[in-house]
PDB file of C-alpha atoms in Angstrom:
ATOM      1  CA  MET A   1      -0.105  -0.025  -0.006  1.00  0.00           C
ATOM      2  CA  ARG A   2       1.388   3.226  -1.049  1.00  0.00           C
ATOM      3  CA  VAL A   3       1.175   6.209   1.687  1.00  0.00           C
ATOM      4  CA  THR A   4       1.699   9.438   0.146  1.00  0.00           C
ATOM      5  CA  ASP A   5       2.456  12.794   1.710  1.00  0.00           C
ATOM      6  CA  GLY A   6      -0.981  13.953   1.624  1.00  0.00           C
ATOM      7  CA  ALA A   7      -2.492  10.964   3.443  1.00  0.00           C
ATOM      8  CA  ILE A   8       0.331  11.514   6.084  1.00  0.00           C
ATOM      9  CA  THR A   9      -0.803  15.336   6.351  1.00  0.00           C
ATOM     10  CA  ASN A  10      -4.503  14.584   6.550  1.00  0.00           C
ATOM     11  CA  ARG A  11      -3.905  11.942   9.235  1.00  0.00           C
ATOM     12  CA  VAL A  12      -1.601  14.204  11.193  1.00  0.00           C
ATOM     13  CA  LEU A  13      -4.132  17.067  11.079  1.00  0.00           C
ATOM     14  CA  ALA A  14      -6.870  14.863  12.142  1.00  0.00           C
ATOM     15  CA  ASN A  15      -4.840  13.901  15.142  1.00  0.00           C
ATOM     16  CA  LEU A  16      -4.002  17.383  15.995  1.00  0.00           C
ATOM     17  CA  GLN A  17      -7.619  18.568  15.551  1.00  0.00           C
ATOM     18  CA  GLY A  18      -8.540  15.880  18.105  1.00  0.00           C
ATOM     19  CA  ASN A  19      -6.036  16.562  20.673  1.00  0.00           C
ATOM     20  CA  LEU A  20      -7.247  20.487  20.148  1.00  0.00           C
ATOM     21  CA  THR A  21     -11.014  19.489  20.682  1.00  0.00           C
ATOM     22  CA  ARG A  22     -10.275  17.638  23.788  1.00  0.00           C
ATOM     23  CA  VAL A  23      -8.169  20.779  25.011  1.00  0.00           C
ATOM     24  CA  GLY A  24     -11.389  22.731  24.126  1.00  0.00           C
ATOM     25  CA  ASN A  25     -13.718  20.575  26.225  1.00  0.00           C
ATOM     26  CA  LEU A  26     -11.661  20.693  29.085  1.00  0.00           C
ATOM     27  CA  GLN A  27     -11.523  24.428  28.779  1.00  0.00           C
ATOM     28  CA  GLU A  28     -15.178  24.589  28.725  1.00  0.00           C
ATOM     29  CA  GLN A  29     -15.598  22.396  31.767  1.00  0.00           C
ATOM     30  CA  LEU A  30     -13.216  24.544  33.515  1.00  0.00           C
ATOM     31  CA  SER A  31     -14.680  27.703  32.793  1.00  0.00           C
ATOM     32  CA  SER A  32     -18.308  26.465  33.396  1.00  0.00           C
ATOM     33  CA  GLY A  33     -17.608  24.068  36.360  1.00  0.00           C
ATOM     34  CA  LYS A  34     -19.930  21.703  34.877  1.00  0.00           C
ATOM     35  CA  GLN A  35     -18.976  18.410  33.118  1.00  0.00           C
ATOM     36  CA  ILE A  36     -22.461  18.284  31.315  1.00  0.00           C
ATOM     37  CA  SER A  37     -22.725  21.211  29.057  1.00  0.00           C
ATOM     38  CA  ARG A  38     -25.203  19.271  26.584  1.00  0.00           C
ATOM     39  CA  PRO A  39     -27.103  16.105  26.316  1.00  0.00           C
ATOM     40  CA  SER A  40     -24.217  14.393  24.286  1.00  0.00           C
ATOM     41  CA  ASP A  41     -21.712  14.966  26.828  1.00  0.00           C
ATOM     42  CA  SER A  42     -23.457  12.209  29.049  1.00  0.00           C
ATOM     43  CA  PRO A  43     -26.994  10.786  28.251  1.00  0.00           C
ATOM     44  CA  THR A  44     -27.529   9.025  31.465  1.00  0.00           C
ATOM     45  CA  GLY A  45     -26.138  11.780  33.482  1.00  0.00           C
ATOM     46  CA  THR A  46     -28.523  14.214  31.734  1.00  0.00           C
ATOM     47  CA  VAL A  47     -31.447  12.054  32.432  1.00  0.00           C
ATOM     48  CA  SER A  48     -30.551  12.071  36.115  1.00  0.00           C
ATOM     49  CA  ALA A  49     -29.607  15.406  36.255  1.00  0.00           C
ATOM     50  CA  LEU A  50     -33.421  16.443  34.745  1.00  0.00           C
ATOM     51  CA  GLN A  51     -35.271  14.138  37.453  1.00  0.00           C
ATOM     52  CA  LEU A  52     -33.135  15.654  39.908  1.00  0.00           C
ATOM     53  CA  ARG A  53     -34.008  19.141  38.937  1.00  0.00           C
ATOM     54  CA  GLY A  54     -37.634  18.173  38.880  1.00  0.00           C
ATOM     55  CA  GLU A  55     -37.445  16.825  42.494  1.00  0.00           C
ATOM     56  CA  SER A  56     -35.536  19.841  43.429  1.00  0.00           C
ATOM     57  CA  ARG A  57     -38.431  22.156  41.971  1.00  0.00           C
ATOM     58  CA  ALA A  58     -41.082  20.235  44.007  1.00  0.00           C
ATOM     59  CA  VAL A  59     -39.330  20.248  46.910  1.00  0.00           C
ATOM     60  CA  GLN A  60     -38.912  23.777  46.911  1.00  0.00           C
ATOM     61  CA  GLN A  61     -42.426  24.181  46.368  1.00  0.00           C
ATOM     62  CA  PHE A  62     -43.219  22.241  49.525  1.00  0.00           C
ATOM     63  CA  SER A  63     -40.997  24.444  51.422  1.00  0.00           C
ATOM     64  CA  ARG A  64     -42.753  27.432  50.461  1.00  0.00           C
ATOM     65  CA  ASN A  65     -46.151  26.207  50.928  1.00  0.00           C
ATOM     66  CA  ALA A  66     -44.774  24.931  54.465  1.00  0.00           C
ATOM     67  CA  SER A  67     -43.694  28.768  54.937  1.00  0.00           C
ATOM     68  CA  ASP A  68     -47.111  30.220  53.887  1.00  0.00           C
ATOM     69  CA  GLY A  69     -48.921  27.616  56.044  1.00  0.00           C
ATOM     70  CA  LEU A  70     -46.833  28.775  59.247  1.00  0.00           C
ATOM     71  CA  GLY A  71     -47.941  32.255  58.169  1.00  0.00           C
ATOM     72  CA  TRP A  72     -51.552  31.625  58.345  1.00  0.00           C
ATOM     73  CA  LEU A  73     -51.217  29.585  61.355  1.00  0.00           C
ATOM     74  CA  GLY A  74     -49.110  32.150  63.419  1.00  0.00           C
ATOM     75  CA  VAL A  75     -51.821  34.790  62.576  1.00  0.00           C
ATOM     76  CA  ILE A  76     -54.477  32.348  63.567  1.00  0.00           C
ATOM     77  CA  ASP A  77     -52.590  31.675  67.250  1.00  0.00           C
ATOM     78  CA  SER A  78     -52.299  35.078  67.803  1.00  0.00           C
ATOM     79  CA  ALA A  79     -56.049  35.990  66.730  1.00  0.00           C
ATOM     80  CA  LEU A  80     -57.225  33.022  69.306  1.00  0.00           C
ATOM     81  CA  GLU A  81     -54.764  34.201  72.206  1.00  0.00           C
ATOM     82  CA  GLY A  82     -56.535  37.704  72.007  1.00  0.00           C
ATOM     83  CA  ALA A  83     -59.742  36.186  71.501  1.00  0.00           C
ATOM     84  CA  GLY A  84     -59.220  34.018  74.499  1.00  0.00           C
ATOM     85  CA  ASN A  85     -57.979  36.813  76.837  1.00  0.00           C
ATOM     86  CA  GLN A  86     -60.930  38.772  75.769  1.00  0.00           C
ATOM     87  CA  THR A  87     -63.435  36.194  76.429  1.00  0.00           C
ATOM     88  CA  MET A  88     -61.796  35.741  79.832  1.00  0.00           C
ATOM     89  CA  ARG A  89     -62.279  39.384  80.329  1.00  0.00           C
ATOM     90  CA  VAL A  90     -66.038  39.198  79.694  1.00  0.00           C
ATOM     91  CA  ARG A  91     -66.497  36.207  82.084  1.00  0.00           C
ATOM     92  CA  GLU A  92     -64.931  38.398  84.938  1.00  0.00           C
ATOM     93  CA  LEU A  93     -67.240  41.182  83.976  1.00  0.00           C
ATOM     94  CA  VAL A  94     -70.102  38.746  84.127  1.00  0.00           C
ATOM     95  CA  LEU A  95     -69.398  37.482  87.611  1.00  0.00           C
ATOM     96  CA  GLN A  96     -68.879  41.108  88.837  1.00  0.00           C
ATOM     97  CA  GLY A  97     -72.082  41.813  87.351  1.00  0.00           C
ATOM     98  CA  MET A  98     -73.824  38.982  89.119  1.00  0.00           C
ATOM     99  CA  SER A  99     -72.108  39.686  92.362  1.00  0.00           C
ATOM    100  CA  ALA A 100     -73.373  43.133  92.175  1.00  0.00           C
ATOM    101  CA  GLY A 101     -77.141  41.752  91.611  1.00  0.00           C
ATOM    102  CA  THR A 102     -79.893  44.057  91.807  1.00  0.00           C
ATOM    103  CA  SER A 103     -78.611  45.772  94.523  1.00  0.00           C
ATOM    104  CA  SER A 104     -75.768  47.552  92.231  1.00  0.00           C
ATOM    105  CA  THR A 105     -76.875  51.117  90.784  1.00  0.00           C
ATOM    106  CA  GLY A 106     -77.812  51.326  87.259  1.00  0.00           C
ATOM    107  CA  ASP A 107     -74.852  53.156  86.510  1.00  0.00           C
ATOM    108  CA  ALA A 108     -72.645  50.454  87.800  1.00  0.00           C
ATOM    109  CA  ARG A 109     -74.321  47.909  85.540  1.00  0.00           C
ATOM    110  CA  GLU A 110     -74.143  50.004  82.516  1.00  0.00           C
ATOM    111  CA  ALA A 111     -70.683  50.718  83.008  1.00  0.00           C
ATOM    112  CA  ILE A 112     -70.203  46.940  82.796  1.00  0.00           C
ATOM    113  CA  ALA A 113     -72.292  46.463  79.998  1.00  0.00           C
ATOM    114  CA  VAL A 114     -70.882  48.872  77.741  1.00  0.00           C
ATOM    115  CA  GLU A 115     -67.212  47.256  78.332  1.00  0.00           C
ATOM    116  CA  VAL A 116     -68.832  44.217  77.248  1.00  0.00           C
ATOM    117  CA  ASP A 117     -70.306  46.128  74.211  1.00  0.00           C
ATOM    118  CA  ASN A 118     -66.712  47.141  73.553  1.00  0.00           C
ATOM    119  CA  LEU A 119     -65.052  43.658  73.911  1.00  0.00           C
ATOM    120  CA  ARG A 120     -67.818  42.293  71.377  1.00  0.00           C
ATOM    121  CA  LYS A 121     -66.850  44.950  68.708  1.00  0.00           C
ATOM    122  CA  SER A 122     -63.214  43.996  69.403  1.00  0.00           C
ATOM    123  CA  LEU A 123     -63.903  40.327  69.392  1.00  0.00           C
ATOM    124  CA  ILE A 124     -65.747  40.781  66.016  1.00  0.00           C
ATOM    125  CA  GLY A 125     -62.484  42.555  64.724  1.00  0.00           C
ATOM    126  CA  LEU A 126     -60.430  39.430  65.597  1.00  0.00           C
ATOM    127  CA  ALA A 127     -62.900  37.155  64.043  1.00  0.00           C
ATOM    128  CA  ASN A 128     -62.325  39.072  60.674  1.00  0.00           C
ATOM    129  CA  THR A 129     -58.664  38.959  61.029  1.00  0.00           C
ATOM    130  CA  LYS A 130     -56.922  38.679  57.725  1.00  0.00           C
ATOM    131  CA  TYR A 131     -53.647  37.171  56.288  1.00  0.00           C
ATOM    132  CA  LEU A 132     -52.710  37.979  52.944  1.00  0.00           C
ATOM    133  CA  ASP A 133     -55.720  40.048  52.355  1.00  0.00           C
ATOM    134  CA  ARG A 134     -57.872  37.022  53.393  1.00  0.00           C
ATOM    135  CA  PRO A 135     -60.167  36.451  56.191  1.00  0.00           C
ATOM    136  CA  ILE A 136     -58.500  33.509  58.185  1.00  0.00           C
ATOM    137  CA  PHE A 137     -61.609  32.468  59.804  1.00  0.00           C
ATOM    138  CA  GLY A 138     -63.955  32.610  56.696  1.00  0.00           C
ATOM    139  CA  GLY A 139     -62.831  29.339  54.786  1.00  0.00           C
ATOM    140  CA  THR A 140     -62.417  30.076  51.169  1.00  0.00           C
ATOM    141  CA  THR A 141     -64.673  32.976  51.011  1.00  0.00           C
ATOM    142  CA  THR A 142     -63.868  35.622  48.173  1.00  0.00           C
ATOM    143  CA  GLY A 143     -65.229  38.381  50.621  1.00  0.00           C
ATOM    144  CA  GLU A 144     -63.472  40.839  52.892  1.00  0.00           C
ATOM    145  CA  ARG A 145     -65.096  39.488  56.062  1.00  0.00           C
ATOM    146  CA  ALA A 146     -65.909  36.407  57.681  1.00  0.00           C
ATOM    147  CA  PHE A 147     -68.454  38.363  60.342  1.00  0.00           C
ATOM    148  CA  ASP A 148     -70.538  41.263  59.611  1.00  0.00           C
ATOM    149  CA  ALA A 149     -70.834  43.964  61.912  1.00  0.00           C
ATOM    150  CA  ASN A 150     -73.785  42.106  63.988  1.00  0.00           C
ATOM    151  CA  GLY A 151     -71.694  39.076  64.346  1.00  0.00           C
ATOM    152  CA  GLN A 152     -73.398  37.003  61.790  1.00  0.00           C
ATOM    153  CA  TYR A 153     -70.955  34.636  59.794  1.00  0.00           C
ATOM    154  CA  THR A 154     -70.649  35.389  56.057  1.00  0.00           C
ATOM    155  CA  GLY A 155     -67.921  33.077  55.002  1.00  0.00           C
ATOM    156  CA  ASP A 156     -68.268  29.685  53.753  1.00  0.00           C
ATOM    157  CA  ASP A 157     -67.358  25.906  54.681  1.00  0.00           C
ATOM    158  CA  GLY A 158     -64.158  25.727  52.627  1.00  0.00           C
ATOM    159  CA  ALA A 159     -60.839  24.780  53.859  1.00  0.00           C
ATOM    160  CA  VAL A 160     -57.441  26.129  52.928  1.00  0.00           C
ATOM    161  CA  MET A 161     -55.141  23.655  52.155  1.00  0.00           C
ATOM    162  CA  ARG A 162     -51.339  23.373  51.644  1.00  0.00           C
ATOM    163  CA  THR A 163     -49.518  20.533  50.269  1.00  0.00           C
ATOM    164  CA  VAL A 164     -46.019  20.222  52.547  1.00  0.00           C
ATOM    165  CA  GLY A 165     -44.936  17.046  51.291  1.00  0.00           C
ATOM    166  CA  ASP A 166     -45.717  13.972  49.027  1.00  0.00           C
ATOM    167  CA  ALA A 167     -49.154  13.081  49.629  1.00  0.00           C
ATOM    168  CA  SER A 168     -49.138  15.433  52.850  1.00  0.00           C
ATOM    169  CA  LYS A 169     -51.830  18.324  53.117  1.00  0.00           C
ATOM    170  CA  VAL A 170     -52.386  20.357  56.045  1.00  0.00           C
ATOM    171  CA  ARG A 171     -55.085  22.945  56.844  1.00  0.00           C
ATOM    172  CA  VAL A 172     -54.119  26.313  57.320  1.00  0.00           C
ATOM    173  CA  ASP A 173     -57.131  28.197  58.263  1.00  0.00           C
ATOM    174  CA  ALA A 174     -59.723  27.836  60.875  1.00  0.00           C
ATOM    175  CA  SER A 175     -63.316  27.389  60.807  1.00  0.00           C
ATOM    176  CA  GLY A 176     -65.082  30.643  62.123  1.00  0.00           C
ATOM    177  CA  THR A 177     -68.326  28.483  62.885  1.00  0.00           C
ATOM    178  CA  ASP A 178     -66.346  25.918  64.708  1.00  0.00           C
ATOM    179  CA  ILE A 179     -64.636  28.554  66.900  1.00  0.00           C
ATOM    180  CA  PHE A 180     -66.966  31.212  67.275  1.00  0.00           C
ATOM    181  CA  GLY A 181     -70.192  29.395  66.764  1.00  0.00           C
ATOM    182  CA  ALA A 182     -72.759  28.986  63.993  1.00  0.00           C
ATOM    183  CA  ASN A 183     -75.402  31.589  63.177  1.00  0.00           C
ATOM    184  CA  GLY A 184     -78.426  30.953  65.189  1.00  0.00           C
ATOM    185  CA  SER A 185     -76.726  28.909  67.781  1.00  0.00           C
ATOM    186  CA  PRO A 186     -77.138  29.219  71.390  1.00  0.00           C
ATOM    187  CA  THR A 187     -73.404  29.095  71.993  1.00  0.00           C
ATOM    188  CA  GLN A 188     -72.599  31.895  69.426  1.00  0.00           C
ATOM    189  CA  LEU A 189     -69.953  33.934  70.944  1.00  0.00           C
ATOM    190  CA  PHE A 190     -71.406  37.352  69.528  1.00  0.00           C
ATOM    191  CA  SER A 191     -75.092  36.531  70.540  1.00  0.00           C
ATOM    192  CA  VAL A 192     -73.770  35.439  73.825  1.00  0.00           C
ATOM    193  CA  LEU A 193     -72.031  38.672  74.476  1.00  0.00           C
ATOM    194  CA  GLU A 194     -75.224  40.560  73.168  1.00  0.00           C
ATOM    195  CA  SER A 195     -77.493  38.477  75.615  1.00  0.00           C
ATOM    196  CA  ILE A 196     -74.880  39.299  78.585  1.00  0.00           C
ATOM    197  CA  SER A 197     -74.887  42.853  77.707  1.00  0.00           C
ATOM    198  CA  ALA A 198     -78.809  43.267  77.900  1.00  0.00           C
ATOM    199  CA  ASN A 199     -79.281  40.990  81.067  1.00  0.00           C
ATOM    200  CA  LEU A 200     -76.622  43.045  82.785  1.00  0.00           C
ATOM    201  CA  ARG A 201     -78.650  46.224  82.017  1.00  0.00           C
ATOM    202  CA  ALA A 202     -81.664  44.467  83.068  1.00  0.00           C
ATOM    203  CA  GLY A 203     -80.005  43.348  86.031  1.00  0.00           C
ATOM    204  CA  SER A 204     -81.029  39.689  85.460  1.00  0.00           C
ATOM    205  CA  THR A 205     -78.785  37.418  87.514  1.00  0.00           C
ATOM    206  CA  GLY A 206     -80.785  34.180  86.285  1.00  0.00           C
ATOM    207  CA  ALA A 207     -80.375  34.962  82.882  1.00  0.00           C
ATOM    208  CA  LEU A 208     -76.542  35.910  83.366  1.00  0.00           C
ATOM    209  CA  THR A 209     -75.973  32.415  84.810  1.00  0.00           C
ATOM    210  CA  SER A 210     -77.214  30.831  81.436  1.00  0.00           C
ATOM    211  CA  ASP A 211     -75.010  33.211  79.687  1.00  0.00           C
ATOM    212  CA  LEU A 212     -71.801  32.220  81.638  1.00  0.00           C
ATOM    213  CA  GLN A 213     -72.561  28.791  80.728  1.00  0.00           C
ATOM    214  CA  ASN A 214     -72.798  29.252  77.145  1.00  0.00           C
ATOM    215  CA  LEU A 215     -69.716  31.556  77.521  1.00  0.00           C
ATOM    216  CA  ASP A 216     -67.746  28.998  79.013  1.00  0.00           C
ATOM    217  CA  VAL A 217     -68.450  26.656  76.291  1.00  0.00           C
ATOM    218  CA  THR A 218     -67.132  29.072  73.725  1.00  0.00           C
ATOM    219  CA  ILE A 219     -63.904  29.574  75.887  1.00  0.00           C
ATOM    220  CA  GLY A 220     -63.253  25.933  75.901  1.00  0.00           C
ATOM    221  CA  THR A 221     -63.830  25.849  72.261  1.00  0.00           C
ATOM    222  CA  ILE A 222     -61.198  28.537  71.623  1.00  0.00           C
ATOM    223  CA  LYS A 223     -58.603  26.601  73.917  1.00  0.00           C
ATOM    224  CA  THR A 224     -59.149  23.444  71.962  1.00  0.00           C
ATOM    225  CA  ASN A 225     -58.708  25.038  68.689  1.00  0.00           C
ATOM    226  CA  ARG A 226     -55.700  26.888  69.863  1.00  0.00           C
ATOM    227  CA  ALA A 227     -54.171  23.364  70.700  1.00  0.00           C
ATOM    228  CA  ASP A 228     -55.261  22.073  67.226  1.00  0.00           C
ATOM    229  CA  VAL A 229     -53.481  25.167  65.584  1.00  0.00           C
ATOM    230  CA  GLY A 230     -50.397  24.259  67.699  1.00  0.00           C
ATOM    231  CA  ALA A 231     -50.459  20.579  66.341  1.00  0.00           C
ATOM    232  CA  ARG A 232     -50.684  21.554  62.853  1.00  0.00           C
ATOM    233  CA  THR A 233     -47.907  24.230  63.184  1.00  0.00           C
ATOM    234  CA  ASN A 234     -45.537  21.318  64.508  1.00  0.00           C
ATOM    235  CA  ARG A 235     -46.623  19.162  61.759  1.00  0.00           C
ATOM    236  CA  ILE A 236     -45.998  21.681  59.074  1.00  0.00           C
ATOM    237  CA  GLU A 237     -42.441  22.867  60.702  1.00  0.00           C
ATOM    238  CA  THR A 238     -41.359  19.070  60.600  1.00  0.00           C
ATOM    239  CA  SER A 239     -42.543  18.726  57.030  1.00  0.00           C
ATOM    240  CA  ARG A 240     -40.443  21.984  55.910  1.00  0.00           C
ATOM    241  CA  THR A 241     -37.553  20.660  57.939  1.00  0.00           C
ATOM    242  CA  ALA A 242     -37.904  17.503  56.089  1.00  0.00           C
ATOM    243  CA  ALA A 243     -37.960  19.293  52.763  1.00  0.00           C
ATOM    244  CA  ASP A 244     -35.155  21.411  53.396  1.00  0.00           C
ATOM    245  CA  ASP A 245     -32.926  18.295  54.269  1.00  0.00           C
ATOM    246  CA  ARG A 246     -34.317  16.718  51.109  1.00  0.00           C
ATOM    247  CA  LEU A 247     -33.417  19.697  49.163  1.00  0.00           C
ATOM    248  CA  LEU A 248     -29.668  19.848  50.387  1.00  0.00           C
ATOM    249  CA  ASN A 249     -29.497  15.911  49.495  1.00  0.00           C
ATOM    250  CA  VAL A 250     -30.902  16.462  46.030  1.00  0.00           C
ATOM    251  CA  LYS A 251     -28.376  19.195  45.453  1.00  0.00           C
ATOM    252  CA  SER A 252     -25.628  17.026  46.593  1.00  0.00           C
ATOM    253  CA  GLN A 253     -26.666  14.403  44.085  1.00  0.00           C
ATOM    254  CA  LEU A 254     -27.087  17.061  41.390  1.00  0.00           C
ATOM    255  CA  SER A 255     -23.442  18.555  41.883  1.00  0.00           C
ATOM    256  CA  GLU A 256     -22.003  14.762  41.954  1.00  0.00           C
ATOM    257  CA  ILE A 257     -23.690  14.521  38.602  1.00  0.00           C
ATOM    258  CA  GLU A 258     -22.936  17.777  36.883  1.00  0.00           C
ATOM    259  CA  ASP A 259     -19.864  19.586  38.671  1.00  0.00           C
ATOM    260  CA  ILE A 260     -16.338  18.714  37.808  1.00  0.00           C
ATOM    261  CA  ASP A 261     -13.711  17.359  39.868  1.00  0.00           C
ATOM    262  CA  LEU A 262     -11.551  20.776  39.719  1.00  0.00           C
ATOM    263  CA  PRO A 263      -8.235  19.244  40.663  1.00  0.00           C
ATOM    264  CA  ASN A 264      -8.495  16.361  38.405  1.00  0.00           C
ATOM    265  CA  THR A 265      -9.714  18.422  35.459  1.00  0.00           C
ATOM    266  CA  ILE A 266      -6.829  20.693  35.975  1.00  0.00           C
ATOM    267  CA  MET A 267      -4.529  17.904  35.673  1.00  0.00           C
ATOM    268  CA  GLN A 268      -6.268  16.603  32.876  1.00  0.00           C
ATOM    269  CA  MET A 269      -6.010  20.007  30.944  1.00  0.00           C
ATOM    270  CA  GLN A 270      -2.274  20.153  31.806  1.00  0.00           C
ATOM    271  CA  LEU A 271      -1.647  16.721  30.401  1.00  0.00           C
ATOM    272  CA  GLN A 272      -3.793  17.189  27.318  1.00  0.00           C
ATOM    273  CA  GLN A 273      -1.732  20.353  26.699  1.00  0.00           C
ATOM    274  CA  THR A 274       1.394  18.648  27.059  1.00  0.00           C
ATOM    275  CA  ALA A 275       0.286  16.082  24.522  1.00  0.00           C
ATOM    276  CA  TYR A 276      -1.129  18.709  21.944  1.00  0.00           C
ATOM    277  CA  GLN A 277       2.549  20.275  22.119  1.00  0.00           C
ATOM    278  CA  ALA A 278       4.248  17.183  21.545  1.00  0.00           C
ATOM    279  CA  ALA A 279       2.111  16.241  18.873  1.00  0.00           C
ATOM    280  CA  LEU A 280       2.907  19.524  17.232  1.00  0.00           C
ATOM    281  CA  GLN A 281       6.636  18.871  17.887  1.00  0.00           C
ATOM    282  CA  ALA A 282       6.343  15.316  16.272  1.00  0.00           C
ATOM    283  CA  THR A 283       4.445  16.532  13.205  1.00  0.00           C
ATOM    284  CA  ALA A 284       7.298  19.037  12.445  1.00  0.00           C
ATOM    285  CA  LYS A 285       9.746  16.262  12.356  1.00  0.00           C
ATOM    286  CA  VAL A 286       7.390  13.814  10.598  1.00  0.00           C
ATOM    287  CA  ILE A 287       6.491  15.936   7.523  1.00  0.00           C
ATOM    288  CA  GLN A 288      10.003  16.475   5.828  1.00  0.00           C
ATOM    289  CA  PRO A 289      10.455  19.040   3.078  1.00  0.00           C
ATOM    290  CA  SER A 290       8.999  17.665  -0.356  1.00  0.00           C
ATOM    291  CA  LEU A 291      10.705  17.782  -3.755  1.00  0.00           C
ATOM    292  CA  MET A 292       9.414  21.018  -4.381  1.00  0.00           C
ATOM    293  CA  ASP A 293      11.508  22.657  -1.658  1.00  0.00           C
ATOM    294  CA  PHE A 294      14.454  21.204  -3.135  1.00  0.00           C
ATOM    295  CA  LEU A 295      13.777  22.459  -6.594  1.00  0.00           C
ATOM    296  CA  ARG A 296      13.290  26.303  -5.399  1.00  0.00           C
TER     297      ARG A 296
END
């Protein structure tokens, strides 16, 4: 088989181009910090990286949902704390009015009734507490309030849910009717407060006894719901911690697939550059002057 100078030249140039391509690939890896720049670099690694990125986005959404849920429950807890303190104050006023009985002056009973009226307005305000411009006790209502000025429930029976993990949903709102009582119920807080105010002005001790029993039911309900809010808060915090831990693990796995081993890549780059320089020197020796150079 006859080997011509042209064949030798083409083969040498192809080898040099291959060396130069490898140098270019290593330079790209060093500049980007990634060993996968395109799917052809590693088809299996690309598939794994895409799966991990999808999981990372899902876990990040779980964490955001958990943070939003904690915001809801934190506002609810504060509102229930205020409601609990104010209903206890109403209870004290009822006992004060019952102790005074009919022997107290009308002005004294009126003063207690006025304070109860103010507490009722304040409690209606707490029942209309908002988070991100949504009433926390109104279900999924699109309205601005859960209770009107008369203390009647205007929300709906929907529940605001947040997905905080795989197949894990937690309710982040609270039912206004479960806490403050349904419209028309004898234990509906605002109706009870209205009755207390009227009976204080009338000096009706027997009616106040019934009002106190109804008020105690609401106080117990508020305490129970606040404990439930605390339990849901703990559940969401646990889910958010698990999501954050999983996100760190996913990022670590993704780094192992995509990121370069910097010391090893630098060493490979130096070796490849040395090989390229050696190939250039060998080429200069292999391709000797042709007959045309001697005829000049």
